[in-house]
PDB file of C-alpha atoms in Angstrom:
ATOM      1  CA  UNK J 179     -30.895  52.547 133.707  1.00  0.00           C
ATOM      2  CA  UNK J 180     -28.686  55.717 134.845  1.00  0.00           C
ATOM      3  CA  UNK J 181     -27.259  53.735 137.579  1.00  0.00           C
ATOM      4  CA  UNK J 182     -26.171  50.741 135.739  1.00  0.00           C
ATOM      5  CA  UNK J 183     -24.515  53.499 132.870  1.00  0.00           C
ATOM      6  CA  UNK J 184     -23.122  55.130 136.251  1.00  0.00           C
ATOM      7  CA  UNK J 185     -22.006  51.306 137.496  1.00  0.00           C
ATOM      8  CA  UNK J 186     -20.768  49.790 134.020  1.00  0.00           C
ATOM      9  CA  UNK J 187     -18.609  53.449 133.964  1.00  0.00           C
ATOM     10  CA  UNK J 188     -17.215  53.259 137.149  1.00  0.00           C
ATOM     11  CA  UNK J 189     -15.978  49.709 136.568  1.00  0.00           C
ATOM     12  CA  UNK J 190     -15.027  50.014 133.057  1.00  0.00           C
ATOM     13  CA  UNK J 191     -12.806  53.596 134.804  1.00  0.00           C
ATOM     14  CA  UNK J 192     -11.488  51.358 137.680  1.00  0.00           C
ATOM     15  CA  UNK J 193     -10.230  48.570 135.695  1.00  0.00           C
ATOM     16  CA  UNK J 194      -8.652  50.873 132.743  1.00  0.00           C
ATOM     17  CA  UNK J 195      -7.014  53.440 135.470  1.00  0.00           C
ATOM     18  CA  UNK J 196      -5.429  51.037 137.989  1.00  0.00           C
ATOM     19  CA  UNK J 197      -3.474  48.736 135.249  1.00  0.00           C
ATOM     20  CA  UNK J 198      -2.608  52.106 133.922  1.00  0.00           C
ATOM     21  CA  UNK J 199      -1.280  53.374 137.271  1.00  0.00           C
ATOM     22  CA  UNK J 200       0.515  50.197 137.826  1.00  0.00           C
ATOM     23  CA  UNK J 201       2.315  50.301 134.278  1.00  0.00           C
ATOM     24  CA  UNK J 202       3.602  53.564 134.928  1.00  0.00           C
ATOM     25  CA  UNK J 203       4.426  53.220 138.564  1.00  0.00           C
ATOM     26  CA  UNK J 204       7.075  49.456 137.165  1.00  0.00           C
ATOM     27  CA  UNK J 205       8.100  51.469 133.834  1.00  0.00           C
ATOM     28  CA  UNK J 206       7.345  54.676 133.243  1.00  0.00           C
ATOM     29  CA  UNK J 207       8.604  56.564 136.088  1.00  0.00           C
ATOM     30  CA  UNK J 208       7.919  59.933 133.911  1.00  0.00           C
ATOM     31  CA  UNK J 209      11.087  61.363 131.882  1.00  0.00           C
ATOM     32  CA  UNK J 210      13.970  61.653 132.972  1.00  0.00           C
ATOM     33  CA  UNK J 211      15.032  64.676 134.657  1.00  0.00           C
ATOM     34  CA  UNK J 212      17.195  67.017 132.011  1.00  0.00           C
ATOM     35  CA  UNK J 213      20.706  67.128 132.209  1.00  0.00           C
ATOM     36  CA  UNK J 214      22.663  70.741 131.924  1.00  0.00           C
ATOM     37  CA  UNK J 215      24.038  71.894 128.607  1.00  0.00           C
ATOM     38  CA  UNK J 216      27.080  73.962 128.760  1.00  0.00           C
ATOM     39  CA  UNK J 217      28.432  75.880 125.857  1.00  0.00           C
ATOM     40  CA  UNK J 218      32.164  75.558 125.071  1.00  0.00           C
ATOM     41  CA  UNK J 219      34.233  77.166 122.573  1.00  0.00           C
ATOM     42  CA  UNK J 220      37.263  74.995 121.352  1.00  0.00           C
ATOM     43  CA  UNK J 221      40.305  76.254 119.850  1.00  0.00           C
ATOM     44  CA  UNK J 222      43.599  75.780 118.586  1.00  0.00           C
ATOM     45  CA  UNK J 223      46.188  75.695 115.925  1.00  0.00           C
ATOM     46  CA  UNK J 224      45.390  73.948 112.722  1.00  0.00           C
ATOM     47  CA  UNK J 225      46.530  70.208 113.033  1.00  0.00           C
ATOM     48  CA  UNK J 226      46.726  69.805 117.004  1.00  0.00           C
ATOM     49  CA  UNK J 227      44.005  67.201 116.905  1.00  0.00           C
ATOM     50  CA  UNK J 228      40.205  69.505 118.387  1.00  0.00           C
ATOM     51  CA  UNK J 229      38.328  67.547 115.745  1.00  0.00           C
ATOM     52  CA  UNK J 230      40.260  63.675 116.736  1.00  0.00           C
ATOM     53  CA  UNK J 231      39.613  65.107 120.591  1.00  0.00           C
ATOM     54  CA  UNK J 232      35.542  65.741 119.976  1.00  0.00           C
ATOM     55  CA  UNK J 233      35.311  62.700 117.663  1.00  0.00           C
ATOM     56  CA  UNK J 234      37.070  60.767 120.130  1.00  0.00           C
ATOM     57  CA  UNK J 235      34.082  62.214 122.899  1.00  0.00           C
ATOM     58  CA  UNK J 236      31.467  61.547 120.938  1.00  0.00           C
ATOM     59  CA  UNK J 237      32.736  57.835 120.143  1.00  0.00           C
ATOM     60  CA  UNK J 238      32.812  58.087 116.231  1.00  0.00           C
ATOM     61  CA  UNK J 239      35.181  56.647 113.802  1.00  0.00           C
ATOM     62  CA  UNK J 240      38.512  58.595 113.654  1.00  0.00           C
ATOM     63  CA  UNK J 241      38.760  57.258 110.448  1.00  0.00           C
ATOM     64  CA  UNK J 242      38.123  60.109 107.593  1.00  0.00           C
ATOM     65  CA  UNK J 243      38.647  63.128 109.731  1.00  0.00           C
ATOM     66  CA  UNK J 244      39.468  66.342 108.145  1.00  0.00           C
ATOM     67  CA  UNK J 245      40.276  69.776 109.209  1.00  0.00           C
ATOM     68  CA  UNK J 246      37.721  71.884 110.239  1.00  0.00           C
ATOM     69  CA  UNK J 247      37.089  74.977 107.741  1.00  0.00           C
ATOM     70  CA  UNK J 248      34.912  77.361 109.190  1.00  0.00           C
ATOM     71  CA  UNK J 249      33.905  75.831 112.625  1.00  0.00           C
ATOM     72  CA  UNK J 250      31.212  73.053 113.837  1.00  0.00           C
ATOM     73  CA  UNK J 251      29.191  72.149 116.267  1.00  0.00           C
ATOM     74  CA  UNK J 252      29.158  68.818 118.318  1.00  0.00           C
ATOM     75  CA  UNK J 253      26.649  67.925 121.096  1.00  0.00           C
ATOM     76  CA  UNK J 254      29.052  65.712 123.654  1.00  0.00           C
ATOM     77  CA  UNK J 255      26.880  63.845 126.070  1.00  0.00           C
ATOM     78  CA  UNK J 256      27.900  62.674 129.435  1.00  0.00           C
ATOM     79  CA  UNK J 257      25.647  60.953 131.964  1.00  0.00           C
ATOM     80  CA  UNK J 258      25.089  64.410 133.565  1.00  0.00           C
ATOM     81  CA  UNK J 259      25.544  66.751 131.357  1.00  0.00           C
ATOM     82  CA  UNK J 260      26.067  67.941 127.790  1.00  0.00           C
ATOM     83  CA  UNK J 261      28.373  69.815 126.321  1.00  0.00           C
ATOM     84  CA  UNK J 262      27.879  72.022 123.341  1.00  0.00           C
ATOM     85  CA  UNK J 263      30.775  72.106 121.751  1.00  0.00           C
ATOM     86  CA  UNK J 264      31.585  75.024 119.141  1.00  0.00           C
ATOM     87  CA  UNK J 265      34.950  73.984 117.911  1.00  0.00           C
ATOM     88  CA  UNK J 266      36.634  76.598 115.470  1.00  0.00           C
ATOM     89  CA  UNK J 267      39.268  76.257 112.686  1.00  0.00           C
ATOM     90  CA  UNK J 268      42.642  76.971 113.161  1.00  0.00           C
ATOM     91  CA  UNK J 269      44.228  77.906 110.199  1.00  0.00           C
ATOM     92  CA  UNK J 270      45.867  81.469 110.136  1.00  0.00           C
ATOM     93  CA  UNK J 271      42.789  83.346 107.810  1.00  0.00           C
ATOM     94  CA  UNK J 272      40.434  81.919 110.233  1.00  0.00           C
ATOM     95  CA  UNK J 273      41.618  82.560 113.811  1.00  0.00           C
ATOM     96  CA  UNK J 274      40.976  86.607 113.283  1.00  0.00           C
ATOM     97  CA  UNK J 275      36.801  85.539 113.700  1.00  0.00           C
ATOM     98  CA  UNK J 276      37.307  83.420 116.275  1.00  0.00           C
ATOM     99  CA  UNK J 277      36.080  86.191 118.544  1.00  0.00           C
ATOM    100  CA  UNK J 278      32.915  86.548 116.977  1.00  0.00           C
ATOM    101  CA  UNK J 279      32.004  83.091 118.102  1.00  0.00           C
ATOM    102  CA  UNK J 280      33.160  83.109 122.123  1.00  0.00           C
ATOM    103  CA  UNK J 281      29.626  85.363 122.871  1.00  0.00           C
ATOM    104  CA  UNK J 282      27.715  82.571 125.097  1.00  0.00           C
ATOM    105  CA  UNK J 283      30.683  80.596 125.995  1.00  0.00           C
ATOM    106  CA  UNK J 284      30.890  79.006 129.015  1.00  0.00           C
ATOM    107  CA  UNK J 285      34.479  77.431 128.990  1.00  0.00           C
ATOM    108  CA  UNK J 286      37.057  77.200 126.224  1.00  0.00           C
ATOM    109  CA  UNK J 287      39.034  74.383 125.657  1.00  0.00           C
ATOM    110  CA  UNK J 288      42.299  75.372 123.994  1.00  0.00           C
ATOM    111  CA  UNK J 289      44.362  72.518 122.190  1.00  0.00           C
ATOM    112  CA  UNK J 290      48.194  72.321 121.225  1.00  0.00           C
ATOM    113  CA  UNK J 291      50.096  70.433 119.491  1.00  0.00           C
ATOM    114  CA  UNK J 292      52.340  69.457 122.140  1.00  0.00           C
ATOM    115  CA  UNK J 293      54.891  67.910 119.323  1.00  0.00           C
ATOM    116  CA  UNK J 294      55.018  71.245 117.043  1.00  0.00           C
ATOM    117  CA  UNK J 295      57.829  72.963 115.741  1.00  0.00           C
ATOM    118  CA  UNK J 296      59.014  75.920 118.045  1.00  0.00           C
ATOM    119  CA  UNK J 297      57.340  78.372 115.546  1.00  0.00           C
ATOM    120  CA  UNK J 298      54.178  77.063 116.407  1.00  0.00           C
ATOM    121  CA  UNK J 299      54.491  76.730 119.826  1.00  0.00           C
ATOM    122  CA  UNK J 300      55.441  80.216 119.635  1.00  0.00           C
ATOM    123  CA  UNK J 301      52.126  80.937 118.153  1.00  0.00           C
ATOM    124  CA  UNK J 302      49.755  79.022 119.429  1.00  0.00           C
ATOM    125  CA  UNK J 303      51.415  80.573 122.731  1.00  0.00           C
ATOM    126  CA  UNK J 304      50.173  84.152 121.790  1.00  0.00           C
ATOM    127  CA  UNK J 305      46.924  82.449 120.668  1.00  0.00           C
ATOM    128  CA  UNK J 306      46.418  81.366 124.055  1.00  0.00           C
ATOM    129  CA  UNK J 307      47.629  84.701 125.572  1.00  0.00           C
ATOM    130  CA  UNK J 308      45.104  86.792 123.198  1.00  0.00           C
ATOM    131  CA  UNK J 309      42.135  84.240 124.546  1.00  0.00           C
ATOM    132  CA  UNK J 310      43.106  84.176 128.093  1.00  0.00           C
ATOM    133  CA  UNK J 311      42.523  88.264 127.994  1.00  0.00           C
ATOM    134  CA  UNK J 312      39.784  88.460 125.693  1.00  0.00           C
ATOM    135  CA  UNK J 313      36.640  89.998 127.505  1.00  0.00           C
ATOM    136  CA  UNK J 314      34.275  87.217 126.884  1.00  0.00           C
ATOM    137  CA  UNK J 315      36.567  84.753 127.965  1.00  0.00           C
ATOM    138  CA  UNK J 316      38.654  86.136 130.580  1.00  0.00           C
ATOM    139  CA  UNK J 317      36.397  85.115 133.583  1.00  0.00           C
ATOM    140  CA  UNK J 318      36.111  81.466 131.937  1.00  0.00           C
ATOM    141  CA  UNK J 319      37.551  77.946 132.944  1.00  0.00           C
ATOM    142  CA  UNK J 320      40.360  77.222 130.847  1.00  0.00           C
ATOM    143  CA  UNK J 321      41.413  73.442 129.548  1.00  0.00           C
ATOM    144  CA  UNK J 322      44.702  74.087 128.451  1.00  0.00           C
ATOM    145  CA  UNK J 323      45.056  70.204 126.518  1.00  0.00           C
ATOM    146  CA  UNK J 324      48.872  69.466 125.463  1.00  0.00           C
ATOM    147  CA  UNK J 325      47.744  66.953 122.826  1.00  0.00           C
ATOM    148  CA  UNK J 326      50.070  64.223 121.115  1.00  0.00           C
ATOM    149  CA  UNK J 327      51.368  62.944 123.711  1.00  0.00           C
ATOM    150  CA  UNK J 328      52.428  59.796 122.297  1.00  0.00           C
ATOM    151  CA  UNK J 329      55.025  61.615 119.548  1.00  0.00           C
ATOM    152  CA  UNK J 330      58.520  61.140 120.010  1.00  0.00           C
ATOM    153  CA  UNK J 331      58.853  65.062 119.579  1.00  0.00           C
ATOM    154  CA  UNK J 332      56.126  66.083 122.514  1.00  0.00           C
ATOM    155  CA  UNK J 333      57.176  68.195 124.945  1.00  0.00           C
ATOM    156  CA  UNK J 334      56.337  67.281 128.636  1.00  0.00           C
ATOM    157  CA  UNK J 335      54.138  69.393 130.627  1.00  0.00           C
ATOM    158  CA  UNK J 336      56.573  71.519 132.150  1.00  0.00           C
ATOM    159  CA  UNK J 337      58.401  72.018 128.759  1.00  0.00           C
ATOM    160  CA  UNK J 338      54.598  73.752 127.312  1.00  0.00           C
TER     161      UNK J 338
END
């Protein structure tokens, strides 16, 4: 009677295991392998479009944006990568803390509003200037992004 317990087990094992191994060797090739997360800071002047540029990279709706108070946090997935965006407001009584959020950072992208009055150019200018020396960002890739492009007031390139 052990034998046929033993036999009946065996089979029972044999048919369960190799449909099993099958399955998973056609589908389920195991998870996927995981894809890098950087962390990136984001800043700029109020209005020159970081929350338009991350909604735009995440694919929502740029309908019902509003300026960021404060600061937020968007995941931005690529197919290999992810970047963890920590984008910080912009208005004038908010840009003294931006410092105490560039600890971790691994690349700041800095927008401008490339259609701005010469005032702020001016400032967002010294903004840049006071990030570009900061000791937890001086060693970091820069994305310098001269957004609105499509304004009849931008400046080119060149003129930023």
């Amino acid at each position: 009677k052990k034998r046929k317990v033993t036999s009946s087990f065996c089979f029972c094992f044999v048919c369960f295991a190799l449909p099993w191994q099958c399955f998973r060797a056609l589908c389920c090739k195991g998870p996927p392998p995981p894809r890098p997360e950087y962390d990136l800071v984001c800043i700029g002047l109020s209005g020159s479009g970081k929350t338009s540029l991350l909604s735009q990279l995440c694919s929502e709706s740029p309908e019902n944006i509003v300026s960021t108070t404060g600061f937020s946090i968007k995941a931005v997935p690529f197919q290999n990568a992810i970047l963890n965006v920590k984008e910080l407001g912009g208005a004038d009584n908010i840009r003294k803390y931006w410092s105490r959020y560039y600890q971790g950072s691994q690349g700041v992208i800095f927008v401008l509003d490339s259609a701005s009055s010469e005032d702020d150019l001016e400032t967002a200018r010294n903004e840049l200037h006071s990030a570009l020396q900061h000791p937890q960002l001086c060693t970091l890739p820069f994305l310098i992004l001269a957004n609105h492009q499509d304004k009849p007031a931008a400046r080119s390139v060149q003129e930023v």
